[in-house]
Amino acid sequence: MRIAIVGAGALGLYYGAMLQRGGNEVRFLLRRDYDAIRAGGLKVFSTGGNFHLKEVAGFRRPEEIGEVDLVVVGLKAFANDRCAELIAPLVDAETLILTLQNGLGNEEGLAALFGPARVLGGVAFLCSNRGAPGEVHHLGAGKILLGALIPENGERAKMVAALFRSAGIDCTAVADLQKARWEKLVWNIPFNGICAVTGRTVADILGSDCGRRLARELMAEVMAAANAQGLSEPVPEEFADQMITFSAGLGPYRPSMMIDREEGQPLELDAIFAVPLERGAARGVPMPRVETLLGLLSLAVQGANEGTA
Amino acid sequence: MRIAIVGAGALGLYYGAMLQRGGNEVRFLLRRDYDAIRAGGLKVFSTGGNFHLKEVAGFRRPEEIGEVDLVVVGLKAFANDRCAELIAPLVDAETLILTLQNGLGNEEGLAALFGPARVLGGVAFLCSNRGAPGEVHHLGAGKILLGALIPENGERAKMVAALFRSAGIDCTAVADLQKARWEKLVWNIPFNGICAVTGRTVADILGSDCGRRLARELMAEVMAAANAQGLSEPVPEEFADQMITFSAGLGPYRPSMMIDREEGQPLELDAIFAVPLERGAARGVPMPRVETLLGLLSLAVQGANEGTA
């Protein structure tokens, strides 16, 4: 299968490498890693075993990639205004587009550009960081919950999920993509937010009473908003416990938003915070703690986030 | 009048200098500024006019100061566990103790040590920073609302307020000290908290929509908690507007908690956040935004605040 990776950060490089190792013809749209990957391929340092792809098809412009069967979108959500120019050259009548981005609103944006029928979404529970150019570090986890934007496309979602599994990626097709998205936010909102504001790791948060309490209170607000969205079934109360347990296993993990802030990069505040807040407000669910966290994040990165998205 | 200044930071140095210039016999308990003040006196750089006190009575230990008529306490609230040893040598049967510290609980702590009858409290709206040793910078404002812990002491509060006024300090005696304390918190909680977490100045906060909104939402929670405490009269809704207007006049002011964080000092989290939250909770007032801000502050300064108070 011909697959294009658009947005080859830590997530795009890792899944792209796995898909290529699994026998697919993968083409990466690259920026920072272009020279290193053209020269020496892509090295994956993974808790599941290191590997080195010596021949990697890397390109600078989407026109060089041409049409593919599947586009995997791993862009930071604040770069979504570039989706049209980056993805249009890759798409023929049958091409599927799978966004593995964080937060809410990404599938809808792609549907507006390319029609809803071809849009799939995946919620990735992946711990990975970029390394030196040409390298990616997979620190743990990696499961994807994959679904279609419109229910009629369930079979296509199952097919792509099977393709990912055949490449060694833990991937499950889900009927209710929105539910999976909101469940991811139950993690993303507290941990990306708290770590980015405070400069503390996941282990620091969970190692303090006030950190655990704050994380749980934020989770409760997100779950209340989720369960007001008419999901196929509610996010159960014990999901918060599961997320705490999952997070405890991450140790001193530095979530992507924390790294982005440290590097002076823009943060994915709209997709991870503002859109969920809007959807909560639309159903009358108060989320004062999440609002406060977003306000503080916005102030903290003033300047860094201006004029980018 | 013999006056001792205990806790000679920016606030203690400024008011102590004003009181000495006004003709009182002021004795400063010093630590950082001891050598500089003994050698060269105390320089005040003030928006109200600079002045230099060449002869200043500075001491290292309270026993050297001896008994006085009035003790002015300007310690950071997290150092309140030192009040007994620092103040006891200064107190005779008639000595009054005036705390100008931030937050809630300071008068009660002094009352437990020295009896409630002698305890006064003042709420200082002062913008000042320490400069080099032997210098203090008064950036603006400076009004004090001064009251007694117990109502029977109203006349003593009026007398001390008159003393301050005679030294050129804008000082008004108030019947309801608790109300004045809570009104100060309407400023302290949002601006100390937001600026300390985000590293942004007061002008940055007020210059952004989300900053102004967050400050107002925090103010609303503090005012709701204040107005559940049985104050003599409620903090009126327009008080928030007044505080925003006051703050806009401060420009790029860096609140003390922001400076403390930057310098790796402990923060006054109990007096300014935790005690007000407890008192709000005791009256059934939810303060989720203030709780969130305190949680983030606590995490951000983990380590710095441990083992100090």
Coordinates of C-alpha atoms in Angstrom, one line a residue:
Chain A
M1 CA 0.0 0.0 0.0
R2 CA 1.3 3.5 -0.9
I3 CA 1.2 5.6 2.2
A4 CA 2.3 9.3 2.7
I5 CA 3.3 10.6 6.1
V6 CA 2.4 14.4 6.4
G7 CA 3.8 15.9 9.5
A8 CA 6.8 13.7 10.2
G9 CA 7.4 14.6 13.8
A10 CA 7.9 12.0 16.5
L11 CA 4.5 10.3 15.9
G12 CA 4.7 10.5 12.1
L13 CA 8.3 9.1 11.9
Y14 CA 7.6 6.3 14.3
Y15 CA 4.4 5.0 12.7
G16 CA 5.7 5.6 9.2
A17 CA 8.8 3.6 10.0
M18 CA 6.7 0.8 11.5
L19 CA 4.4 0.8 8.4
Q20 CA 7.5 0.7 6.0
R21 CA 9.1 -2.1 8.0
G22 CA 5.7 -3.9 7.7
G23 CA 6.1 -4.0 3.9
N24 CA 4.3 -0.8 2.8
E25 CA 5.6 1.8 0.4
V26 CA 5.9 4.8 2.7
R27 CA 6.8 8.3 1.5
F28 CA 7.6 10.9 4.1
L29 CA 7.1 14.6 3.7
L30 CA 10.1 16.0 5.6
R31 CA 11.4 19.3 6.7
R32 CA 13.9 19.1 9.6
D33 CA 14.9 15.5 9.0
Y34 CA 15.2 15.7 5.2
D35 CA 19.0 15.8 4.8
A36 CA 19.7 13.3 7.6
I37 CA 17.2 10.8 6.3
R38 CA 18.3 11.1 2.7
A39 CA 21.8 10.5 3.7
G40 CA 21.5 7.8 6.4
G41 CA 17.9 6.6 6.5
L42 CA 15.8 6.6 9.7
K43 CA 16.8 5.1 13.0
V44 CA 14.1 4.0 15.4
F45 CA 15.1 3.5 19.1
S46 CA 12.1 1.7 20.5
T47 CA 11.2 -0.1 23.7
G48 CA 9.9 -2.8 21.2
G49 CA 13.3 -3.2 19.6
N50 CA 15.6 -0.8 17.7
F51 CA 15.7 -0.9 13.9
H52 CA 17.2 1.1 11.1
L53 CA 15.5 1.8 7.8
K54 CA 18.4 2.4 5.4
E55 CA 16.3 3.3 2.4
V56 CA 13.6 5.9 3.2
A57 CA 11.6 7.8 0.6
G58 CA 11.8 11.4 1.9
F59 CA 10.6 14.4 0.0
R60 CA 10.4 18.2 0.6
R61 CA 7.3 18.9 -1.4
P62 CA 4.0 17.0 -1.6
E63 CA 4.0 17.2 -5.4
E64 CA 7.1 15.0 -5.4
I65 CA 5.2 12.4 -3.5
G66 CA 2.2 12.2 -5.8
E67 CA -1.0 10.3 -5.2
V68 CA -1.1 7.6 -2.6
D69 CA -3.7 5.2 -1.1
L70 CA -3.5 6.5 2.4
V71 CA -2.3 9.8 3.9
V72 CA -1.4 9.7 7.5
V73 CA -1.5 13.2 9.1
G74 CA 0.7 13.8 12.0
L75 CA 0.9 17.6 11.8
K76 CA 0.7 19.7 15.0
A77 CA -2.9 20.9 15.0
F78 CA -1.9 24.5 14.9
A79 CA -0.5 23.9 11.4
N80 CA -3.9 22.7 10.1
D81 CA -4.2 25.8 7.9
R82 CA -1.5 24.1 5.7
C83 CA -3.5 20.9 5.2
A84 CA -5.0 21.9 1.9
E85 CA -1.6 22.6 0.2
L86 CA 0.2 19.7 1.8
I87 CA -2.4 17.0 1.2
A88 CA -4.2 17.9 -2.0
P89 CA -1.3 16.7 -4.2
L90 CA -1.5 13.3 -2.5
V91 CA -5.1 12.6 -3.0
D92 CA -6.9 10.8 -5.8
A93 CA -10.6 9.7 -5.8
E94 CA -10.0 6.7 -3.6
T95 CA -7.3 8.0 -1.2
L96 CA -8.1 7.7 2.5
I97 CA -6.9 10.3 4.9
L98 CA -6.2 9.3 8.5
T99 CA -5.4 12.0 11.1
L100 CA -3.5 10.9 14.1
Q101 CA -3.5 14.4 15.5
N102 CA -4.4 15.4 19.0
G103 CA -7.6 17.0 20.1
L104 CA -10.9 17.8 18.5
G105 CA -11.8 19.3 15.2
N106 CA -9.1 17.7 13.0
E107 CA -11.4 15.3 11.1
E108 CA -13.9 18.0 10.5
G109 CA -11.3 20.3 9.1
L110 CA -10.1 17.5 6.7
A111 CA -13.7 16.7 5.8
A112 CA -14.3 20.3 4.8
L113 CA -11.3 20.2 2.5
F114 CA -11.6 16.7 1.0
G115 CA -15.1 15.4 1.8
P116 CA -16.1 13.4 4.8
A117 CA -16.2 10.0 3.1
R118 CA -12.5 9.5 3.0
V119 CA -11.7 10.8 6.5
L120 CA -10.6 8.5 9.3
G121 CA -9.3 9.4 12.7
G122 CA -7.0 7.7 15.0
V123 CA -6.3 8.3 18.6
A124 CA -2.7 7.4 19.4
F125 CA -1.6 6.6 22.9
L126 CA 2.1 6.9 22.0
C127 CA 5.1 8.1 24.0
S128 CA 7.7 9.2 21.5
N129 CA 10.1 12.1 21.1
R130 CA 12.2 13.3 18.2
G131 CA 15.9 12.7 18.6
A132 CA 18.7 14.0 16.4
P133 CA 17.7 14.4 12.8
G134 CA 17.1 11.0 11.3
E135 CA 16.3 9.5 14.6
V136 CA 13.1 8.9 16.6
H137 CA 12.7 7.6 20.1
H138 CA 9.7 5.4 21.0
L139 CA 9.5 5.4 24.8
G140 CA 6.5 3.2 25.3
A141 CA 2.9 2.5 24.5
G142 CA 1.7 3.2 21.0
K143 CA -1.9 1.9 20.8
I144 CA -4.2 3.5 18.2
L145 CA -8.0 3.5 18.4
L146 CA -9.1 4.1 14.8
G147 CA -12.5 5.1 13.5
A148 CA -14.3 6.8 10.6
L149 CA -15.7 10.3 10.7
I150 CA -19.0 9.0 9.2
P151 CA -20.5 5.7 10.4
E152 CA -20.9 4.4 6.8
N153 CA -17.1 4.1 6.6
G154 CA -16.7 1.6 9.4
E155 CA -15.3 -1.0 7.0
R156 CA -12.6 1.2 5.7
A157 CA -11.6 2.0 9.3
K158 CA -11.4 -1.7 10.0
M159 CA -9.3 -2.3 6.9
V160 CA -6.8 0.4 7.8
A161 CA -6.7 -0.9 11.4
A162 CA -5.8 -4.3 10.1
L163 CA -3.1 -2.8 7.9
F164 CA -1.6 -1.2 11.0
R165 CA -1.8 -4.4 13.0
S166 CA -0.1 -6.3 10.2
A167 CA 2.8 -3.8 10.6
G168 CA 3.1 -4.6 14.3
I169 CA 1.2 -1.6 15.6
D170 CA -1.4 -2.2 18.3
C171 CA -4.5 -0.8 16.5
T172 CA -8.2 -1.4 17.1
A173 CA -11.1 -0.2 15.0
V174 CA -13.7 1.6 17.0
A175 CA -17.3 2.4 16.1
D176 CA -17.3 5.7 18.1
L177 CA -14.4 7.8 17.1
Q178 CA -15.6 10.8 19.1
K179 CA -15.6 8.7 22.3
A180 CA -12.0 7.7 21.7
R181 CA -11.1 11.3 21.0
W182 CA -12.6 12.4 24.3
E183 CA -11.0 9.6 26.2
K184 CA -7.6 10.7 24.9
L185 CA -8.5 14.2 26.1
V186 CA -9.0 12.8 29.6
W187 CA -5.3 12.3 29.5
N188 CA -4.1 15.2 27.3
I189 CA -5.8 18.0 29.1
P190 CA -4.5 17.4 32.6
F191 CA -1.1 16.1 31.7
N192 CA -0.1 18.2 28.7
G193 CA -1.6 21.2 30.4
I194 CA -0.1 20.8 33.9
C195 CA 3.3 19.7 32.7
A196 CA 3.5 22.6 30.1
V197 CA 2.5 25.2 32.7
T198 CA 4.6 24.0 35.6
G199 CA 7.6 22.4 33.8
R200 CA 7.1 19.3 35.9
T201 CA 7.0 15.7 34.5
V202 CA 4.2 13.2 34.7
A203 CA 6.0 11.5 37.6
D204 CA 6.3 14.9 39.4
I205 CA 2.5 15.4 39.0
L206 CA 1.6 12.0 40.2
G207 CA 4.2 12.1 43.0
S208 CA 2.5 15.0 44.8
D209 CA -0.9 15.0 46.5
C210 CA -1.9 18.3 45.0
G211 CA -0.8 17.2 41.5
R212 CA -2.9 14.0 41.6
R213 CA -5.9 15.9 43.0
L214 CA -5.6 18.5 40.3
A215 CA -5.2 15.9 37.5
R216 CA -8.3 14.0 38.8
E217 CA -10.4 17.2 39.0
L218 CA -9.5 18.1 35.5
M219 CA -10.3 14.6 34.3
A220 CA -13.7 14.8 36.0
E221 CA -14.5 18.0 34.1
V222 CA -13.4 16.5 30.8
M223 CA -15.4 13.3 31.4
A224 CA -18.5 15.3 32.3
A225 CA -18.2 17.2 29.0
A226 CA -17.5 14.0 27.1
N227 CA -20.6 12.4 28.6
A228 CA -22.8 15.3 27.5
Q229 CA -21.9 14.8 23.8
G230 CA -24.2 11.9 23.1
L231 CA -21.4 9.3 22.8
S232 CA -22.4 5.7 22.0
E233 CA -21.8 4.9 25.7
P234 CA -20.5 7.0 28.5
V235 CA -16.9 7.2 29.5
P236 CA -17.1 5.2 32.8
E237 CA -16.0 6.8 36.1
E238 CA -13.2 4.2 36.5
F239 CA -11.6 5.5 33.3
A240 CA -9.9 8.2 35.4
D241 CA -8.3 5.5 37.6
Q242 CA -7.1 3.7 34.5
M243 CA -5.5 6.9 33.1
I244 CA -3.8 7.5 36.5
T245 CA -2.5 3.9 36.4
F246 CA -1.4 4.3 32.8
S247 CA 0.3 7.6 33.6
A248 CA 2.1 6.2 36.6
G249 CA 3.7 3.7 34.2
L250 CA 5.1 6.5 32.1
G251 CA 7.5 7.7 34.8
P252 CA 9.2 11.1 34.3
Y253 CA 7.6 11.5 30.9
R254 CA 7.6 14.9 29.3
P255 CA 4.4 15.4 27.3
S256 CA 4.7 16.9 23.9
M257 CA 3.2 20.2 25.0
M258 CA 5.8 20.6 27.7
I259 CA 8.5 20.0 25.2
D260 CA 6.9 22.4 22.7
R261 CA 6.8 25.1 25.4
E262 CA 10.4 24.6 26.4
E263 CA 11.5 24.8 22.8
G264 CA 9.4 28.0 22.2
Q265 CA 7.2 26.2 19.8
P266 CA 3.5 27.0 19.5
L267 CA 1.2 24.8 21.6
E268 CA -1.9 22.8 20.3
L269 CA -4.2 24.9 22.5
D270 CA -7.2 25.0 20.2
A271 CA -7.5 21.3 19.4
I272 CA -6.7 20.1 22.9
F273 CA -8.3 22.9 25.0
A274 CA -10.4 25.5 23.2
V275 CA -12.5 23.1 21.0
P276 CA -13.3 20.7 23.9
L277 CA -14.2 23.8 26.0
E278 CA -16.6 25.0 23.3
R279 CA -18.2 21.6 23.0
G280 CA -18.6 21.4 26.8
A281 CA -20.1 24.8 26.9
A282 CA -22.4 24.0 24.0
R283 CA -23.9 21.2 26.2
G284 CA -24.0 23.4 29.3
V285 CA -21.1 21.6 31.1
P286 CA -19.0 24.0 33.3
M287 CA -15.3 23.4 33.0
P288 CA -13.7 26.1 35.2
R289 CA -10.5 24.2 35.9
V290 CA -9.9 23.5 32.3
E291 CA -10.6 27.1 31.4
T292 CA -8.2 28.3 34.0
L293 CA -5.5 26.0 32.7
L294 CA -6.0 27.2 29.2
G295 CA -5.9 30.8 30.3
L296 CA -2.6 30.3 32.1
L297 CA -1.1 28.3 29.2
S298 CA -2.2 31.1 26.7
L299 CA -0.6 33.7 28.9
A300 CA 2.6 31.7 29.5
V301 CA 3.2 31.3 25.7
Q302 CA 2.1 34.7 24.7
G303 CA 4.2 35.6 21.7
A304 CA 5.2 32.0 20.9
N305 CA 1.6 31.2 19.8
E306 CA 1.0 34.5 18.0
G307 CA 1.1 34.7 14.2
T308 CA 1.7 31.0 13.8
A309 CA -1.6 29.2 13.4
Chain B
M1 CA 7.2 56.5 69.4
R2 CA 9.5 53.5 69.5
I3 CA 8.8 51.2 66.6
A4 CA 10.5 47.9 65.6
I5 CA 10.3 46.6 62.0
V6 CA 10.4 42.8 61.9
G7 CA 10.7 41.5 58.4
A8 CA 12.5 44.3 56.7
G9 CA 11.9 43.4 53.1
A10 CA 10.6 45.9 50.5
L11 CA 7.5 46.7 52.6
G12 CA 9.2 46.8 56.0
L13 CA 12.1 49.0 54.8
Y14 CA 9.8 51.4 53.0
Y15 CA 7.3 52.0 55.8
G16 CA 10.0 51.9 58.4
A17 CA 11.9 54.6 56.5
M18 CA 8.8 56.7 56.2
L19 CA 8.0 56.3 59.9
Q20 CA 11.6 57.3 60.9
R21 CA 11.5 60.3 58.6
G22 CA 8.2 61.2 60.3
G23 CA 10.0 61.6 63.6
N24 CA 9.7 58.2 65.2
E25 CA 12.4 56.2 66.8
V26 CA 12.5 53.2 64.4
R27 CA 14.6 50.1 64.9
F28 CA 15.0 47.6 62.1
L29 CA 15.6 43.9 62.5
L30 CA 17.9 43.2 59.5
R31 CA 19.4 40.3 57.8
R32 CA 20.4 40.9 54.1
D33 CA 20.7 44.7 54.5
Y34 CA 22.5 44.8 57.8
D35 CA 26.0 45.6 56.6
A36 CA 24.9 48.1 54.0
I37 CA 22.6 50.0 56.3
R38 CA 25.0 50.1 59.2
A39 CA 27.6 51.5 56.8
G40 CA 25.6 53.8 54.6
G41 CA 22.1 54.1 55.9
L42 CA 18.9 53.5 53.9
K43 CA 18.2 55.0 50.5
V44 CA 14.5 55.2 49.5
F45 CA 13.8 55.7 45.8
S46 CA 10.2 56.7 45.7
T47 CA 7.7 58.0 43.3
G48 CA 6.9 60.4 46.1
G49 CA 10.4 61.7 46.3
N50 CA 13.7 60.0 47.0
F51 CA 15.3 60.4 50.4
H52 CA 18.3 59.0 52.3
L53 CA 18.3 58.2 56.0
K54 CA 21.9 58.4 57.0
E55 CA 21.5 57.2 60.6
V56 CA 19.5 54.0 60.8
A57 CA 19.2 51.7 63.8
G58 CA 19.7 48.3 62.4
F59 CA 20.1 45.1 64.5
R60 CA 20.7 41.5 63.8
R61 CA 18.9 40.1 66.9
P62 CA 15.6 41.2 68.5
E63 CA 17.2 41.1 71.9
E64 CA 19.4 44.0 70.8
I65 CA 16.3 46.0 69.9
G66 CA 14.5 45.5 73.2
E67 CA 11.0 46.6 74.1
V68 CA 9.1 49.0 71.8
D69 CA 5.7 50.6 71.6
L70 CA 4.8 49.2 68.3
V71 CA 6.1 46.2 66.3
V72 CA 5.4 46.3 62.6
V73 CA 5.6 42.8 61.1
G74 CA 6.5 42.6 57.4
L75 CA 7.8 39.0 57.4
K76 CA 6.8 36.7 54.5
A77 CA 3.9 34.7 55.8
F78 CA 5.8 31.4 55.3
A79 CA 8.2 32.6 58.0
N80 CA 5.5 33.0 60.6
D81 CA 6.9 30.1 62.6
R82 CA 9.6 32.5 63.6
C83 CA 7.2 35.1 65.0
A84 CA 7.6 33.9 68.6
E85 CA 11.4 34.2 68.8
L86 CA 11.6 37.4 66.7
I87 CA 8.8 39.4 68.4
A88 CA 8.8 38.2 72.1
P89 CA 11.9 40.3 73.0
L90 CA 10.2 43.4 71.6
V91 CA 7.0 43.2 73.6
D92 CA 6.1 44.7 77.0
A93 CA 2.6 44.8 78.5
E94 CA 1.5 47.7 76.3
T95 CA 3.2 47.0 73.1
L96 CA 1.0 46.9 70.0
I97 CA 1.8 44.5 67.2
L98 CA 0.7 45.5 63.7
T99 CA 1.0 42.9 60.9
L100 CA 1.2 44.3 57.3
Q101 CA 1.6 40.8 55.9
N102 CA -0.4 39.4 53.0
G103 CA -3.2 37.0 53.2
L104 CA -5.3 35.5 56.0
G105 CA -4.4 34.0 59.3
N106 CA -1.5 36.3 60.3
E107 CA -3.4 38.2 63.0
E108 CA -4.8 35.0 64.4
G109 CA -1.3 33.6 64.6
L110 CA 0.0 36.6 66.5
A111 CA -3.0 36.6 68.8
A112 CA -2.3 33.0 69.7
L113 CA 1.3 34.0 70.7
F114 CA 0.8 37.4 72.3
G115 CA -2.9 37.7 73.0
P116 CA -5.6 39.2 70.8
A117 CA -5.9 42.6 72.5
R118 CA -2.6 44.0 71.2
V119 CA -2.9 42.7 67.6
L120 CA -3.7 45.1 64.7
G121 CA -3.6 44.3 61.1
G122 CA -3.0 46.5 58.1
V123 CA -3.7 45.8 54.5
A124 CA -1.0 47.5 52.4
F125 CA -1.6 48.4 48.7
L126 CA 2.1 49.0 48.1
C127 CA 4.2 48.5 45.0
S128 CA 7.8 48.2 46.2
N129 CA 10.8 46.1 45.4
R130 CA 14.1 45.6 47.2
G131 CA 17.0 47.1 45.4
A132 CA 20.7 46.6 46.2
P133 CA 21.4 46.2 49.9
G134 CA 20.6 49.4 51.7
E135 CA 18.1 50.5 49.1
V136 CA 14.4 50.2 48.6
H137 CA 12.3 51.1 45.6
H138 CA 8.8 52.4 46.0
L139 CA 7.1 52.1 42.7
G140 CA 3.7 53.5 43.5
A141 CA 0.6 53.3 45.7
G142 CA 1.2 52.6 49.4
K143 CA -2.2 53.0 51.1
I144 CA -2.8 51.1 54.2
L145 CA -6.2 50.0 55.6
L146 CA -5.6 49.4 59.3
G147 CA -7.9 47.7 61.8
A148 CA -7.9 45.8 65.0
L149 CA -8.3 42.0 65.4
I150 CA -10.9 42.5 68.1
P151 CA -13.6 45.3 67.8
E152 CA -12.8 46.6 71.3
N153 CA -9.5 47.8 69.9
G154 CA -10.8 50.2 67.4
E155 CA -9.4 53.3 69.1
R156 CA -5.9 51.8 69.1
A157 CA -6.2 51.1 65.4
K158 CA -7.2 54.8 64.9
M159 CA -4.3 56.0 66.9
V160 CA -1.8 53.9 64.9
A161 CA -3.4 55.0 61.7
A162 CA -3.0 58.6 62.7
L163 CA 0.6 58.0 63.5
F164 CA 1.2 56.6 60.0
R165 CA -0.6 59.5 58.5
S166 CA 1.5 61.9 60.4
A167 CA 4.5 60.2 58.8
G168 CA 3.1 60.9 55.3
I169 CA 1.7 57.4 54.8
D170 CA -1.8 57.2 53.3
C171 CA -3.5 55.2 56.1
T172 CA -7.1 54.8 57.1
A173 CA -8.5 53.0 60.1
V174 CA -11.2 50.5 59.2
A175 CA -13.8 48.9 61.4
D176 CA -13.8 45.6 59.5
L177 CA -10.3 44.4 59.1
Q178 CA -11.5 41.1 57.6
K179 CA -13.2 42.9 54.8
A180 CA -10.1 44.8 54.0
R181 CA -8.1 41.6 54.0
W182 CA -10.5 39.9 51.6
E183 CA -10.5 43.0 49.4
K184 CA -6.7 42.8 49.1
L185 CA -7.1 39.1 48.2
V186 CA -9.3 40.1 45.3
W187 CA -6.1 41.6 43.9
N188 CA -3.5 39.2 45.3
I189 CA -5.0 36.0 44.3
P190 CA -5.3 36.7 40.6
F191 CA -2.3 38.9 40.0
N192 CA 0.2 37.2 42.3
G193 CA -1.0 33.8 41.2
I194 CA -1.2 34.4 37.4
C195 CA 2.1 36.3 37.2
A196 CA 4.0 33.8 39.3
V197 CA 2.7 30.8 37.2
T198 CA 3.1 32.4 33.8
G199 CA 6.1 34.7 34.3
R200 CA 4.1 37.6 32.8
T201 CA 3.7 41.1 34.3
V202 CA 0.5 42.7 35.4
A203 CA 0.5 44.7 32.1
D204 CA 0.8 41.4 30.1
I205 CA -2.2 40.0 31.9
L206 CA -4.4 43.0 31.4
G207 CA -3.2 43.4 27.8
S208 CA -4.7 40.1 26.7
D209 CA -8.3 39.1 26.5
C210 CA -7.8 35.8 28.1
G211 CA -5.7 37.3 30.9
R212 CA -8.4 39.9 31.8
R213 CA -11.1 37.3 31.7
L214 CA -9.1 34.9 33.9
A215 CA -8.3 37.7 36.4
R216 CA -12.0 38.7 36.6
E217 CA -13.2 35.1 37.0
L218 CA -10.7 34.6 39.9
M219 CA -11.8 37.8 41.4
A220 CA -15.4 36.7 41.2
E221 CA -14.6 33.5 43.1
V222 CA -12.7 35.5 45.8
M223 CA -15.5 38.0 46.2
A224 CA -18.1 35.2 46.5
A225 CA -16.0 33.6 49.3
A226 CA -15.5 37.0 50.9
N227 CA -19.2 37.8 50.9
A228 CA -20.0 34.5 52.6
Q229 CA -17.8 35.4 55.6
G230 CA -20.3 37.7 57.4
L231 CA -18.4 40.9 56.6
S232 CA -19.9 44.2 57.9
E233 CA -21.0 44.9 54.4
P234 CA -20.5 43.0 51.2
V235 CA -17.6 43.6 48.8
P236 CA -19.6 45.3 46.0
E237 CA -19.5 43.9 42.5
E238 CA -17.9 47.0 41.1
F239 CA -14.9 46.4 43.3
A240 CA -13.5 44.1 40.6
D241 CA -13.6 47.0 38.1
Q242 CA -11.8 49.2 40.6
M243 CA -9.1 46.6 41.0
I244 CA -8.7 46.2 37.2
T245 CA -8.4 50.0 36.9
F246 CA -5.9 50.1 39.8
S247 CA -3.9 47.3 38.2
A248 CA -3.9 49.0 34.8
G249 CA -2.1 51.9 36.4
L250 CA 0.7 49.6 37.7
G251 CA 2.0 48.9 34.2
P252 CA 4.5 46.1 33.8
Y253 CA 4.5 45.5 37.6
R254 CA 6.0 42.2 38.8
P255 CA 4.1 41.1 41.9
S256 CA 6.1 39.9 44.8
M257 CA 5.1 36.3 44.3
M258 CA 6.4 36.4 40.7
I259 CA 9.8 37.8 41.9
D260 CA 9.9 35.2 44.7
R261 CA 9.4 32.4 42.2
E262 CA 12.0 33.8 39.9
E263 CA 14.5 34.0 42.7
G264 CA 13.7 30.4 43.9
Q265 CA 12.2 31.7 47.2
P266 CA 9.3 30.1 48.8
L267 CA 5.9 31.5 48.0
E268 CA 3.2 32.8 50.4
L269 CA 0.8 30.1 49.3
D270 CA -0.9 29.3 52.6
A271 CA -1.8 32.9 53.6
I272 CA -2.8 34.0 50.1
F273 CA -4.3 30.8 48.8
A274 CA -4.8 27.9 51.1
V275 CA -6.4 29.8 54.1
P276 CA -8.8 31.7 51.8
L277 CA -9.8 28.5 50.1
E278 CA -10.4 26.8 53.5
R279 CA -12.6 29.7 54.6
G280 CA -14.5 29.7 51.3
A281 CA -15.0 25.9 51.6
A282 CA -16.1 26.3 55.2
R283 CA -19.0 28.5 53.9
G284 CA -19.8 26.2 51.0
V285 CA -18.4 28.6 48.3
P286 CA -16.8 26.7 45.4
M287 CA -13.5 28.2 44.1
P288 CA -12.4 25.8 41.4
R289 CA -10.3 28.4 39.5
V290 CA -8.5 29.5 42.7
E291 CA -7.9 25.8 43.6
T292 CA -6.5 25.2 40.1
L293 CA -4.2 28.1 40.3
L294 CA -2.9 27.0 43.8
G295 CA -2.4 23.5 42.5
L296 CA -0.3 24.7 39.6
L297 CA 1.7 27.1 41.8
S298 CA 2.4 24.3 44.3
L299 CA 3.6 22.0 41.5
A300 CA 5.7 24.8 39.9
V301 CA 7.6 25.5 43.0
Q302 CA 7.9 22.0 44.2
G303 CA 11.2 21.8 46.1
A304 CA 11.5 25.6 46.6
N305 CA 8.6 25.5 49.1
E306 CA 9.6 22.3 50.9
G307 CA 11.2 22.4 54.3
T308 CA 10.9 26.1 54.7
A309 CA 7.6 27.0 56.4

